[in-house]
Short mmCIF file of C-alpha atoms and ligand atoms in Angstrom, two decimals:
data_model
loop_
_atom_site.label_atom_id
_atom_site.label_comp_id
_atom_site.label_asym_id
_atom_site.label_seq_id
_atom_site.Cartn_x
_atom_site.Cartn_y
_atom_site.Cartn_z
CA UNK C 1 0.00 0.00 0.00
CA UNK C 2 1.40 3.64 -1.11
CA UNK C 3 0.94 6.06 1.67
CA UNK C 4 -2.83 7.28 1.74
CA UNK C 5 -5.20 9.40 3.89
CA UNK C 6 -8.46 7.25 5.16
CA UNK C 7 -11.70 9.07 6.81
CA UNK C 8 -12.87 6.93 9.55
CA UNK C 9 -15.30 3.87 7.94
CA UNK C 10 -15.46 0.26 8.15
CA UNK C 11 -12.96 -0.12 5.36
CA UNK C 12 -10.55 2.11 7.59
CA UNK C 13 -10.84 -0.17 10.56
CA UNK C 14 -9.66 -3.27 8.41
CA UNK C 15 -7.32 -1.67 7.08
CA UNK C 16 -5.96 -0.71 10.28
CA UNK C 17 -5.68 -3.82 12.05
CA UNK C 18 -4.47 -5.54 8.83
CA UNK C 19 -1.24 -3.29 8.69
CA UNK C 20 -0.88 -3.71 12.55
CA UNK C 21 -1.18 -7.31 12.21
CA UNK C 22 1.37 -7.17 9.42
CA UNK C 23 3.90 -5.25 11.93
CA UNK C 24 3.28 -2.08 10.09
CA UNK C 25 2.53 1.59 11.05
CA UNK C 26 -0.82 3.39 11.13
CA UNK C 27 -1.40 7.08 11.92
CA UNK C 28 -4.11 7.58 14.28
CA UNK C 29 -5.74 10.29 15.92
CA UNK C 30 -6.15 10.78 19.40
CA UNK C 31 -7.71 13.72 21.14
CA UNK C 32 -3.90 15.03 22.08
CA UNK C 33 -1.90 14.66 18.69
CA UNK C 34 -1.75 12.28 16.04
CA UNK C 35 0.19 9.06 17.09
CA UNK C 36 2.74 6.63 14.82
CA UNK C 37 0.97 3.51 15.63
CA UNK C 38 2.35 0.16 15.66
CA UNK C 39 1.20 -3.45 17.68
CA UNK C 40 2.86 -2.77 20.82
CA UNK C 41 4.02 -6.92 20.97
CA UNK C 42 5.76 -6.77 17.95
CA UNK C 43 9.49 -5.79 18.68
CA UNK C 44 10.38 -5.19 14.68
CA UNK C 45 6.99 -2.82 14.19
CA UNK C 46 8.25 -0.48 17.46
CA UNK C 47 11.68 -0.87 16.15
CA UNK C 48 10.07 1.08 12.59
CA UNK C 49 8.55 3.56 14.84
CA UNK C 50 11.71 4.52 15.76
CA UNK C 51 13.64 4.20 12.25
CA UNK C 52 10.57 6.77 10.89
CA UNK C 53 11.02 9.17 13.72
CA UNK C 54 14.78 9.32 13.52
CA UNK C 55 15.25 9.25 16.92
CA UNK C 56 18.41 9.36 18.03
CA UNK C 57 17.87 7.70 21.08
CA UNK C 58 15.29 4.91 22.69
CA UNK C 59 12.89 7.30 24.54
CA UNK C 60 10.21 4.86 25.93
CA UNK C 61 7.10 5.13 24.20
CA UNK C 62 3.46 5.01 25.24
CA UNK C 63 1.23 1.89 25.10
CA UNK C 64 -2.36 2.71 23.92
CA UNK C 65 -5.18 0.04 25.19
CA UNK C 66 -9.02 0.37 25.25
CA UNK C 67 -9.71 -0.60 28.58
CA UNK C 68 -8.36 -0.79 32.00
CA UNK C 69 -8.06 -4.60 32.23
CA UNK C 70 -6.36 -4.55 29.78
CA UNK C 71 -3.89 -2.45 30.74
CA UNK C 72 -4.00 -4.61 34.23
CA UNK C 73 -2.99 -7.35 32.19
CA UNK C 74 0.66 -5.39 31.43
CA UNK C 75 1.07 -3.45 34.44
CA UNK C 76 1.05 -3.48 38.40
CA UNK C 77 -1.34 -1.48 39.23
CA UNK C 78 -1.51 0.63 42.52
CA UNK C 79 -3.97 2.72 44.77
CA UNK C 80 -2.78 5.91 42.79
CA UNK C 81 -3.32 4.01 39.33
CA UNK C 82 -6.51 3.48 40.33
CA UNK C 83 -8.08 6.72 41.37
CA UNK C 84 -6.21 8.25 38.57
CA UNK C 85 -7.12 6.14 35.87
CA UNK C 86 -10.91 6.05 37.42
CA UNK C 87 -11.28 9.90 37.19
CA UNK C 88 -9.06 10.50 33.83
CA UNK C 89 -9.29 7.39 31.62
CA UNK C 90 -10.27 7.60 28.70
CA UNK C 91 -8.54 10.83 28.52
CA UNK C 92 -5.31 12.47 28.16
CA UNK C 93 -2.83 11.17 30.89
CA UNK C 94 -0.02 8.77 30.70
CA UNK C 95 0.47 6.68 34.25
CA UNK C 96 4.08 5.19 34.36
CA UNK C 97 3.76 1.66 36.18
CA UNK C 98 6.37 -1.42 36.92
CA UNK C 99 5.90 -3.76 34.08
CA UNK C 100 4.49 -7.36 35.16
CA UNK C 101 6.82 -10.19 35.30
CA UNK C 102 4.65 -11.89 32.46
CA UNK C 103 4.23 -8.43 30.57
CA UNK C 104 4.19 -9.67 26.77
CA UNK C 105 5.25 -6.18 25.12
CA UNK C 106 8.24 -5.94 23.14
CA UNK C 107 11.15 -4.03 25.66
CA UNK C 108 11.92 -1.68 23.01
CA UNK C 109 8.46 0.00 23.76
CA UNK C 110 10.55 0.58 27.71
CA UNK C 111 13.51 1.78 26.47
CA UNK C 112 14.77 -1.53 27.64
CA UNK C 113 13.93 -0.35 31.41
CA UNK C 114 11.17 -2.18 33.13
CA UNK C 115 8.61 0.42 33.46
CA UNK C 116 5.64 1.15 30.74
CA UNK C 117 3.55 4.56 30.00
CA UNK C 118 -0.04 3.37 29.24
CA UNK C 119 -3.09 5.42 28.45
CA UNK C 120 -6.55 4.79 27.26
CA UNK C 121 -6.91 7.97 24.73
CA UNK C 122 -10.35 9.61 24.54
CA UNK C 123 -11.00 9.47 21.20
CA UNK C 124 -13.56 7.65 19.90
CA UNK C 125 -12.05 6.58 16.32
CA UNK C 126 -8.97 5.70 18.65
CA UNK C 127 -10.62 3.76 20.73
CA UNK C 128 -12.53 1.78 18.05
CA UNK C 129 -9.75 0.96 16.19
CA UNK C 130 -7.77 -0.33 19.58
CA UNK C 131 -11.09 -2.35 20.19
CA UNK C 132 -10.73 -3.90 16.58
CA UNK C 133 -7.27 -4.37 17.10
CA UNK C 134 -7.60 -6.12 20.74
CA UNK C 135 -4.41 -5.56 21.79
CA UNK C 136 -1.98 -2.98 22.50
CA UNK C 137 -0.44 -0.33 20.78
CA UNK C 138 2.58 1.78 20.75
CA UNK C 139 2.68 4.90 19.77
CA UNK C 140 4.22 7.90 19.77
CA UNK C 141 3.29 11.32 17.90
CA UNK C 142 3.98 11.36 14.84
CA UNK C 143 6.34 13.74 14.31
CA UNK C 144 9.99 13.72 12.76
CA UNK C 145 12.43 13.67 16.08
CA UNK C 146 12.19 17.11 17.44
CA UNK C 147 10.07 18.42 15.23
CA UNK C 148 6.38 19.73 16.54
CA UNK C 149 3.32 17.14 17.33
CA UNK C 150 1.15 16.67 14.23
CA UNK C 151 -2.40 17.50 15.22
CA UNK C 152 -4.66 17.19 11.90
CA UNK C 153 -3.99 14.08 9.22
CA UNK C 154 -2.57 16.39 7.03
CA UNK C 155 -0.08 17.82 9.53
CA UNK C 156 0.90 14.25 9.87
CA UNK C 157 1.12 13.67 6.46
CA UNK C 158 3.73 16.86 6.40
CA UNK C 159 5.99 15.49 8.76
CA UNK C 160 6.00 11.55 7.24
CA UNK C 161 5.02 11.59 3.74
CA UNK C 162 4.58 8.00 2.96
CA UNK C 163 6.57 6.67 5.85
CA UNK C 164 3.41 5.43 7.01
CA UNK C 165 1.57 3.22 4.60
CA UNK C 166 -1.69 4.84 6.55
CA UNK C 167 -3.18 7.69 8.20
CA UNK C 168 -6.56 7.46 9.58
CA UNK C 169 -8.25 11.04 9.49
CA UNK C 170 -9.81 11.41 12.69
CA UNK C 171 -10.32 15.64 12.69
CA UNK C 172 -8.57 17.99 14.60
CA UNK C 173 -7.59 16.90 18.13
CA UNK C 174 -9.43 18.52 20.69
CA UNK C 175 -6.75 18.60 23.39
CA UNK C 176 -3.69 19.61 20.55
CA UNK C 177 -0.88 18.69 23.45
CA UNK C 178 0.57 15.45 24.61
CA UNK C 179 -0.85 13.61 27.52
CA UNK C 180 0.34 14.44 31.19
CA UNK C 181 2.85 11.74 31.94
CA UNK C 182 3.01 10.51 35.44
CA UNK C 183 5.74 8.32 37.28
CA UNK C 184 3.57 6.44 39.72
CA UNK C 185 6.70 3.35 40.50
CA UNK C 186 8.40 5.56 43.52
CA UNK C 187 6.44 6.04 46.76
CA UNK C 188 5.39 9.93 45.74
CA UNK C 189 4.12 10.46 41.77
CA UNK C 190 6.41 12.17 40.04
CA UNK C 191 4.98 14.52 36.84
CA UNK C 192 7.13 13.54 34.20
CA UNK C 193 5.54 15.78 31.52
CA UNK C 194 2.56 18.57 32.03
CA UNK C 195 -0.11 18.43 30.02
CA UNK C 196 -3.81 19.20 30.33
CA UNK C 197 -4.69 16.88 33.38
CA UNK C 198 -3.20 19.16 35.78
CA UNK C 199 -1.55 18.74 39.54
CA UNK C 200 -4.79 20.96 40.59
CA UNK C 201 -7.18 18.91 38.77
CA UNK C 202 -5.44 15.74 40.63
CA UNK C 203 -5.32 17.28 44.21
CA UNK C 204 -9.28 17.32 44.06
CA UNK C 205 -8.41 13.60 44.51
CA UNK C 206 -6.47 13.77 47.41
CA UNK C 207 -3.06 13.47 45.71
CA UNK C 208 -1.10 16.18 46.69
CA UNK C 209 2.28 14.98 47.82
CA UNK C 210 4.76 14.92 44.79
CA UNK C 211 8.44 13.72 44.22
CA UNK C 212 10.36 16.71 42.78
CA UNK C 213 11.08 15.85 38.66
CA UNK C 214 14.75 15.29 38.86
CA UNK C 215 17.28 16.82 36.39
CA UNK C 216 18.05 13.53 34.35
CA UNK C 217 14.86 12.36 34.54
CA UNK C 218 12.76 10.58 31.55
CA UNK C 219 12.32 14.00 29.59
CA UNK C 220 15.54 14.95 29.32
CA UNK C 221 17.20 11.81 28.94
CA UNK C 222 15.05 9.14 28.85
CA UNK C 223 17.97 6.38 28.13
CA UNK C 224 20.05 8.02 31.21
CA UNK C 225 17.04 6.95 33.73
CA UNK C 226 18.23 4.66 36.57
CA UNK C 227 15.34 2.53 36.23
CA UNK C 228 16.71 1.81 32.55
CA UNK C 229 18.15 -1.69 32.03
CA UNK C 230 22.04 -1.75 32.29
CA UNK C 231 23.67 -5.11 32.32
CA UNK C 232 25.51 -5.75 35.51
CA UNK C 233 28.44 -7.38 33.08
CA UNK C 234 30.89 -4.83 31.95
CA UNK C 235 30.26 -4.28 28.35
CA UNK C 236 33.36 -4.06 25.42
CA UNK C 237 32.28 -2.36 22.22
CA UNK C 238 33.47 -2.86 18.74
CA UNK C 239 34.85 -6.49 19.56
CA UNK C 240 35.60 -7.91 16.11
CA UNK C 241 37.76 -11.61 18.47
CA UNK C 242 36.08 -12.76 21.93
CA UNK C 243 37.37 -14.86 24.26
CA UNK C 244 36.17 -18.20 25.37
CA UNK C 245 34.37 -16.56 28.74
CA UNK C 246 32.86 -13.78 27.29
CA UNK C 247 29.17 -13.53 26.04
CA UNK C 248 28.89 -12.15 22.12
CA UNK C 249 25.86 -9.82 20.82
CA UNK C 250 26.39 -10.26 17.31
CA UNK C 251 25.54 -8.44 14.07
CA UNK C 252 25.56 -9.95 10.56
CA UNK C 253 27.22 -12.62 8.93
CA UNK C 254 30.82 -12.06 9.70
CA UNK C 255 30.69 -13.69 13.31
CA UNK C 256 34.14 -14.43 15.37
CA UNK C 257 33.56 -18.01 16.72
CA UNK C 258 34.62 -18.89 20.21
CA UNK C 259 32.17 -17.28 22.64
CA UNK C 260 31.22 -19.11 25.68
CA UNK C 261 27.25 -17.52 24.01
CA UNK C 262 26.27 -15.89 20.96
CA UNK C 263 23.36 -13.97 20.11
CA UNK C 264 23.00 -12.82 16.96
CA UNK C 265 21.02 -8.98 16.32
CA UNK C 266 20.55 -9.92 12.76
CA UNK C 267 22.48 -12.19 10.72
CA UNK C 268 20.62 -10.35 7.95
CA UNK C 269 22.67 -7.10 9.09
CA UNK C 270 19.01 -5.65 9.61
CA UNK C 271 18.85 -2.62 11.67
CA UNK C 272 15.51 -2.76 12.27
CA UNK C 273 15.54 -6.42 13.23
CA UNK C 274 18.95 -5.62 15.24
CA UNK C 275 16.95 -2.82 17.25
CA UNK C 276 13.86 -5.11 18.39
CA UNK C 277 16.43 -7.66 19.55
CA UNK C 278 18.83 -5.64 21.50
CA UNK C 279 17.33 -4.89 24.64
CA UNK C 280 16.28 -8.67 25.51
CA UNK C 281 19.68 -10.04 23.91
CA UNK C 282 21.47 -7.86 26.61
CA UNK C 283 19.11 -9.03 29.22
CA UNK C 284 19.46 -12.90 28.21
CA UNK C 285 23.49 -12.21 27.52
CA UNK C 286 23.57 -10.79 31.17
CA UNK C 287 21.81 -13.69 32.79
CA UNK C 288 24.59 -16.17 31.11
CA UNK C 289 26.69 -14.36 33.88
CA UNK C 290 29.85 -14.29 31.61
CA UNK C 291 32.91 -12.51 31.98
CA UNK C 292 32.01 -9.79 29.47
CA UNK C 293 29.29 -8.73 27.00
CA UNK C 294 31.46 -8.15 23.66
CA UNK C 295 29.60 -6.73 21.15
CA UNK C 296 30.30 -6.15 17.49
CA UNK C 297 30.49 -3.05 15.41
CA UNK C 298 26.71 -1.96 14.22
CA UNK C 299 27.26 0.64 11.37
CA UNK C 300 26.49 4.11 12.88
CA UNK C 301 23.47 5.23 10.31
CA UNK C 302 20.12 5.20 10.47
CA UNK C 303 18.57 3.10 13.57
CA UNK C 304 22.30 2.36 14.08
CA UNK C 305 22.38 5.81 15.50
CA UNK C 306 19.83 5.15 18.46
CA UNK C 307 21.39 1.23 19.14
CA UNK C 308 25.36 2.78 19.71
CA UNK C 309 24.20 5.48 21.64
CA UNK C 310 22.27 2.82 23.72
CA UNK C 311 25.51 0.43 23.81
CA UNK C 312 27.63 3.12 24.63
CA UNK C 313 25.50 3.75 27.52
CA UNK C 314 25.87 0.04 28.57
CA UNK C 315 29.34 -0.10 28.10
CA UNK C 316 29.68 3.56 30.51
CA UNK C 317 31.50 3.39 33.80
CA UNK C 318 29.49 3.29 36.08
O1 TXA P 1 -0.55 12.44 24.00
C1 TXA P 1 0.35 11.62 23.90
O2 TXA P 1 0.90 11.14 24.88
C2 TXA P 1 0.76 11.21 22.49
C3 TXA P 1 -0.39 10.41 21.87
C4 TXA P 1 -0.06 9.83 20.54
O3 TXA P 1 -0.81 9.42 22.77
N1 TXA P 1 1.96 10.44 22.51
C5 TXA P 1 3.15 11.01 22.81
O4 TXA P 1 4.21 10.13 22.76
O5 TXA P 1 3.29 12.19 23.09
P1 TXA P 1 5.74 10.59 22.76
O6 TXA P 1 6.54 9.34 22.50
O7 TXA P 1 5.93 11.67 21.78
O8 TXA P 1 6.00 11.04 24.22
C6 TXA P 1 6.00 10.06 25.24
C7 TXA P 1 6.56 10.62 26.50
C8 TXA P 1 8.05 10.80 26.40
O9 TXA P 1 8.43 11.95 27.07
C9 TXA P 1 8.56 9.55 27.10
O10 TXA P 1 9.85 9.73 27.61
C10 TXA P 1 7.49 9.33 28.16
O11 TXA P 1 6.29 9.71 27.55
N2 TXA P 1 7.39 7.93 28.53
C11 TXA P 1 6.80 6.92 27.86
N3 TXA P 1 6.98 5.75 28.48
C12 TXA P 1 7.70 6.01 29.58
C13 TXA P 1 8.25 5.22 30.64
N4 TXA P 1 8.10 3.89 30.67
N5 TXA P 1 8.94 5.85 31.59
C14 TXA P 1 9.10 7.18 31.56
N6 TXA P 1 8.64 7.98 30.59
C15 TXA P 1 7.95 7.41 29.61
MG1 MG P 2 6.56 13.40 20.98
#
């Protein structure tokens, strides 16, 4: 399918959940600002998400779902999770929540960290599609990286041309900013982002008490957070030999033998497939407790970008 603009109809809806299914993106409205839409359990589609953005970096991205079991089903959920999502949902707020144990969504949607921003949007054309979809869905707006939040189709359409094989016209959003993101995991919220559910509108609630937004925190540098998965082996970049006790990530087809483990990104030398792998290979390369994570060159362009700057991270002092 060649990039095209669809008003909301049955023929829409397929469509839709056909190119989700397919691990492809969909623009969709929401009533904040048009979001890059891809099935939220499908580590390649979020790693496209990221490839059309150009983001430089992982930021973590939001989960979409159309109901609050379901987002019980990926979250745990907490007293202040509850009366939030009870007087906002559907509606424009993001809660931050510890991801379940059994939580089936790809880690690239974390950032590789083991927390997940979930909203039910109030939009009804969102919320049908997610309900024809039945499952979850990550998206971000769908915007170029640092470039402003799309918030008609054909603002959308500016900023991605045919990067997205679909954009579902949904109107104008009503709201026009992001959703207020909130850090429930610590013992006080924390408001990660402002947006129109304000710290007023939630003290009428009885929350009052807040944790002070730290300076490295998730907006400014989302793959800096604490909370963000960094293997407790040391990490050596640009290994083109291991040695017999170290654990290998690999990349491509030119693979130096001899590792006590080897995962391989992509033996294709995909990007995108290297990008959906990374964050569990480093989790699974951690628990085979060896010596060292080496890791192989990954060519610095395009989603190759965002995956060194995450290794490099890794592989910091710390
Ligand atoms: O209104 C919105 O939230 C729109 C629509 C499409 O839903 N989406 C949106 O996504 O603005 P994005 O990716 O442009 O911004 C998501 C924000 C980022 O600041 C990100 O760091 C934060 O939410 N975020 C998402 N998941 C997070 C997590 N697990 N921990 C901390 N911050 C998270
Ligand atoms: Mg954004």
């Amino acid at each position: 399918m060649n990039g095209k603009t669809l008003y909301i109809d049955s023929d829409a809806v397929d469509n839709a959940v056909t190119l989700w299914r397919m691990g492809q993106l969909v623009v969709v409205p929401t009533e904040t600002v048009y979001g890059l839409a891809a099935d939220a359990l499908n580590g390649e589609a979020v790693a496209r998400i990221y490839n059309v953005k150009g983001r430089p970096q992982f930021n973590p991205l939001i989960v979409h779902v159309a109901d609050e079991d379901t987002a019980q089903r990926y979250v745990e959920w907490t007293n202040h999770a509850e009366t939030l999502a009870r007087a906002f949902w559907p509606g424009p707020l993001t809660l931050v929540l510890r991801r379940r144990r059994d939580c089936p969504i790809s880690e690239l949607v974390s950032a590789g960290g083991d927390t997940l921003g979930i909203r039910i949007p109030a939009h009804p054309v969102t919320l049908q599609l997610l309900k024809a979809f039945d499952g979850p869905i990550a998206a971000p707006s769908a915007n170029r990286s640092g470039c402003i939040s799309p918030t008609t189709a054909q603002h959308a359409r500016d900023e991605l041309g045919d990067a997205a094989p679909l954009i579902i016209d949904g109107g104008a959003c009503q709201v026009g900013i992001e959703s207020t993101v909130i850090d429930l995991t610590g013992d006080a919220p924390v408001m990660l982002r402002p947006g129109a559910i304000t710290k007023d509108r939630i003290a009428d609630l009885g929350i009052k008490h807040w944790r002070a937004h730290a300076k490295d925190d998730v907006l400014k540098s989302p793959g800096q957070l604490e909370s963000h998965y960094a293997p407790s082996a040391p990490v050596r970049l640009n290994a083109t030999q291991v040695m017999p006790d170290e654990a290998l990530l690999a990349f491509g087809t030119q693979v130096p033998l001899g590792a006590a483990t080897t995962l391989n990104l992509s033996e294709r030398g995909d990007l995108i497939e290297a990008a959906a792998n990374l964050f569990s290979y480093l989790r699974s390369l951690d628990h085979s407790h060896h010596r060292t994570i080496a890791v192989m060159p990954i060519p610095e362009t395009g989603l190759g970008v965002a995956i060194n700057d995450r290794l490099r991270r890794a592989a910091a002092p710390r």
